[in-house]
Amino acid sequence: MQVPGKDEKWNDTDYDIPKFSYPSAILIFGITFLLTCFAIWVSNGEKIWIMLTLSITLATTTAYSRYFIDTKRKLCKGFWRLLFVLFIACFVVLYFVQF
């Protein structure tokens, strides 16, 4: 009989959830924050440019970190698919939840 919690790590789950490493999280947050601040400054707060910048940077940095930093899979169909799906999802969410 197995004792619960005996051989489990603190971050193990019952599901196969992809995890981001610290360098990936720092890259995603840092680049998205800097480019969004730059877009706000350049566009004088125009919402469409801020939505585009947020969507593009979130999608690009997430796909890059997933395929180049965390898994070392490099460019493949999955990279482009993730980039496109994340861009569309971010843009739609930002469009309907305008700030």
CSV table of C-alpha atoms in Angstrom, one decimal:
chain,number,residue,atom,x,y,z
A,1,MET,CA,0.0,0.0,0.0
A,2,GLN,CA,1.4,3.4,-1.0
A,3,VAL,CA,1.4,6.2,1.4
A,4,PRO,CA,0.0,9.4,-0.2
A,5,GLY,CA,2.6,12.1,-0.5
A,6,LYS,CA,5.6,9.8,0.2
A,7,ASP,CA,7.1,9.7,-3.2
A,8,GLU,CA,5.6,12.8,-4.7
A,9,LYS,CA,7.3,16.0,-5.5
A,10,TRP,CA,5.8,19.3,-4.3
A,11,ASN,CA,4.8,20.3,-7.8
A,12,ASP,CA,3.5,17.0,-9.2
A,13,THR,CA,-0.1,16.8,-10.4
A,14,ASP,CA,-2.4,14.1,-11.6
A,15,TYR,CA,-2.5,15.8,-15.1
A,16,ASP,CA,0.2,16.4,-17.7
A,17,ILE,CA,0.2,20.2,-17.3
A,18,PRO,CA,3.1,21.8,-19.1
A,19,LYS,CA,5.2,23.9,-16.7
A,20,PHE,CA,7.3,27.0,-17.4
A,21,SER,CA,10.8,27.4,-16.1
A,22,TYR,CA,11.9,30.5,-14.3
A,23,PRO,CA,13.9,31.8,-17.3
A,24,SER,CA,10.8,31.4,-19.4
A,25,ALA,CA,8.5,33.2,-17.0
A,26,ILE,CA,11.0,36.1,-16.7
A,27,LEU,CA,11.3,36.3,-20.5
A,28,ILE,CA,7.5,36.3,-21.0
A,29,PHE,CA,6.9,38.9,-18.2
A,30,GLY,CA,9.8,41.1,-19.0
A,31,ILE,CA,9.4,41.4,-22.8
A,32,THR,CA,5.7,41.7,-22.6
A,33,PHE,CA,5.9,44.4,-19.9
A,34,LEU,CA,8.6,46.4,-21.7
A,35,LEU,CA,7.0,46.3,-25.2
A,36,THR,CA,3.6,47.1,-23.8
A,37,CYS,CA,5.0,50.1,-22.0
A,38,PHE,CA,6.7,51.2,-25.2
A,39,ALA,CA,3.5,50.7,-27.2
A,40,ILE,CA,1.6,52.8,-24.7
A,41,TRP,CA,4.2,55.6,-24.9
A,42,VAL,CA,4.4,55.5,-28.8
A,43,SER,CA,0.7,55.2,-29.5
A,44,ASN,CA,-0.4,57.7,-26.9
A,45,GLY,CA,-2.7,55.1,-25.3
A,46,GLU,CA,-4.5,54.0,-28.5
A,47,LYS,CA,-6.2,50.7,-27.6
A,48,ILE,CA,-5.8,48.8,-30.9
A,49,TRP,CA,-2.0,49.2,-30.8
A,50,ILE,CA,-1.9,48.1,-27.2
A,51,MET,CA,-4.1,45.1,-27.9
A,52,LEU,CA,-1.9,44.1,-30.9
A,53,THR,CA,1.3,44.6,-28.9
A,54,LEU,CA,0.1,42.5,-26.0
A,55,SER,CA,-1.2,39.8,-28.2
A,56,ILE,CA,1.9,39.5,-30.3
A,57,THR,CA,4.4,39.6,-27.5
A,58,LEU,CA,2.5,37.2,-25.3
A,59,ALA,CA,2.0,34.7,-28.1
A,60,THR,CA,5.6,35.0,-29.4
A,61,THR,CA,7.3,34.8,-26.0
A,62,THR,CA,5.2,32.0,-24.8
A,63,ALA,CA,5.7,29.9,-28.0
A,64,TYR,CA,9.4,30.8,-28.0
A,65,SER,CA,9.9,29.7,-24.4
A,66,ARG,CA,7.9,26.5,-24.8
A,67,TYR,CA,9.7,25.4,-28.0
A,68,PHE,CA,13.2,26.8,-27.5
A,69,ILE,CA,13.9,27.2,-23.8
A,70,ASP,CA,11.8,24.5,-22.0
A,71,THR,CA,11.7,21.6,-24.5
A,72,LYS,CA,14.4,22.3,-27.1
A,73,ARG,CA,12.1,21.3,-29.9
A,74,LYS,CA,13.0,24.3,-32.1
A,75,LEU,CA,10.9,25.4,-35.1
A,76,CYS,CA,8.1,23.0,-36.1
A,77,LYS,CA,4.4,23.1,-37.0
A,78,GLY,CA,3.5,23.1,-33.3
A,79,PHE,CA,5.4,26.3,-32.7
A,80,TRP,CA,3.5,28.1,-35.4
A,81,ARG,CA,0.2,26.6,-34.3
A,82,LEU,CA,0.7,27.7,-30.7
A,83,LEU,CA,1.8,31.1,-31.8
A,84,PHE,CA,-1.3,31.6,-34.0
A,85,VAL,CA,-3.8,30.1,-31.4
A,86,LEU,CA,-2.4,32.2,-28.6
A,87,PHE,CA,-2.4,35.4,-30.7
A,88,ILE,CA,-6.0,34.9,-31.6
A,89,ALA,CA,-7.0,34.0,-28.0
A,90,CYS,CA,-5.2,36.9,-26.5
A,91,PHE,CA,-6.6,39.4,-29.1
A,92,VAL,CA,-10.2,38.2,-28.7
A,93,VAL,CA,-10.0,38.3,-24.9
A,94,LEU,CA,-8.5,41.8,-24.9
A,95,TYR,CA,-11.0,43.0,-27.5
A,96,PHE,CA,-14.0,41.9,-25.4
A,97,VAL,CA,-12.4,43.0,-22.1
A,98,GLN,CA,-11.2,46.4,-23.0
A,99,PHE,CA,-9.3,48.3,-20.4
